[in-house]
């Protein structure tokens, strides 16, 4: 693919291929957003890589605090846990598309990229009855063909303002990060599953969410879905 090679060469020469592919504010490969309005005292919690066996425990915590969230689901995990996926939607949360099998998109073909996202979209719609409007790229990696795939499926790309690192850090460190980095319009990225493993350990996520939500409410933040934080009038 000489064209792809040439374009990649230009980015690499400019020292910006890494940014174009993974930068949270990069729109080189496809339009995406990474935060809401800085004037509104609102935050969005997003959870990636589920649904999993552990998701119901998270739903319980969110229900206790009456906080809506957005769940970027993998199609393969929705097929593994269709009942949990439906519980997420019936609890009032918003679905997002996080690809089907959570591959890295760099150096993959446009057909592959479209196929991954389309299969996840179809699985989520058929299982839950709710159609995602947002797409989050696995590992935050965007690539050629993603723009067209998002257009065809009517999806807006969503990155994050704060990456929670809840898959590798203890809960107190995750909580500290979230409290420290909370700001108007911030989109937090956390995880209620793992792309491949079953029965993931998400205790750090659960403990961090349980600890920070009341604290952030005390500081005047409202919790919103991604739809709402990006488009408050809708
Ligand atoms: Zn992911």
mmCIF file of N, CA and C and ligand atoms in Angstrom, residues 48-49 74 98 102 136-139 191 195, ligand 1:
data_model
loop_
_atom_site.group_PDB
_atom_site.id
_atom_site.type_symbol
_atom_site.label_atom_id
_atom_site.label_comp_id
_atom_site.label_asym_id
_atom_site.label_seq_id
_atom_site.Cartn_x
_atom_site.Cartn_y
_atom_site.Cartn_z
ATOM 1 N N UNK A 48 -15.105 1.119 29.978
ATOM 2 C CA UNK A 48 -14.758 0.403 28.747
ATOM 3 C C UNK A 48 -14.601 -1.104 28.984
ATOM 4 N N UNK A 49 -14.659 -1.823 27.885
ATOM 5 C CA UNK A 49 -14.229 -3.232 27.782
ATOM 6 C C UNK A 49 -15.224 -4.254 28.325
ATOM 7 N N UNK A 74 -17.666 -3.939 24.219
ATOM 8 C CA UNK A 74 -17.123 -4.743 23.122
ATOM 9 C C UNK A 74 -18.200 -5.732 22.691
ATOM 10 N N UNK A 98 -17.161 -0.018 21.418
ATOM 11 C CA UNK A 98 -15.717 -0.099 21.686
ATOM 12 C C UNK A 98 -15.084 -1.189 20.820
ATOM 13 N N UNK A 102 -11.762 -5.794 20.316
ATOM 14 C CA UNK A 102 -10.749 -4.948 20.943
ATOM 15 C C UNK A 102 -9.350 -5.079 20.336
ATOM 16 N N UNK A 136 -15.392 4.549 20.921
ATOM 17 C CA UNK A 136 -14.059 4.759 21.510
ATOM 18 C C UNK A 136 -13.123 3.697 20.951
ATOM 19 N N UNK A 137 -12.025 4.151 20.344
ATOM 20 C CA UNK A 137 -11.083 3.223 19.708
ATOM 21 C C UNK A 137 -10.344 2.411 20.774
ATOM 22 N N UNK A 138 -10.212 1.088 20.572
ATOM 23 C CA UNK A 138 -9.422 0.275 21.500
ATOM 24 C C UNK A 138 -8.007 0.854 21.641
ATOM 25 N N UNK A 139 -7.539 0.963 22.852
ATOM 26 C CA UNK A 139 -6.219 1.537 23.176
ATOM 27 C C UNK A 139 -6.086 2.987 22.691
ATOM 28 N N UNK A 191 -12.846 1.249 33.628
ATOM 29 C CA UNK A 191 -13.079 -0.055 32.986
ATOM 30 C C UNK A 191 -13.962 -0.959 33.843
ATOM 31 N N UNK A 195 -10.713 -6.712 27.727
ATOM 32 C CA UNK A 195 -11.096 -7.038 26.369
ATOM 33 C C UNK A 195 -11.163 -8.538 26.116
HETATM 34 ZN ZN1 LIG B 1 -10.556 -0.829 25.859
#
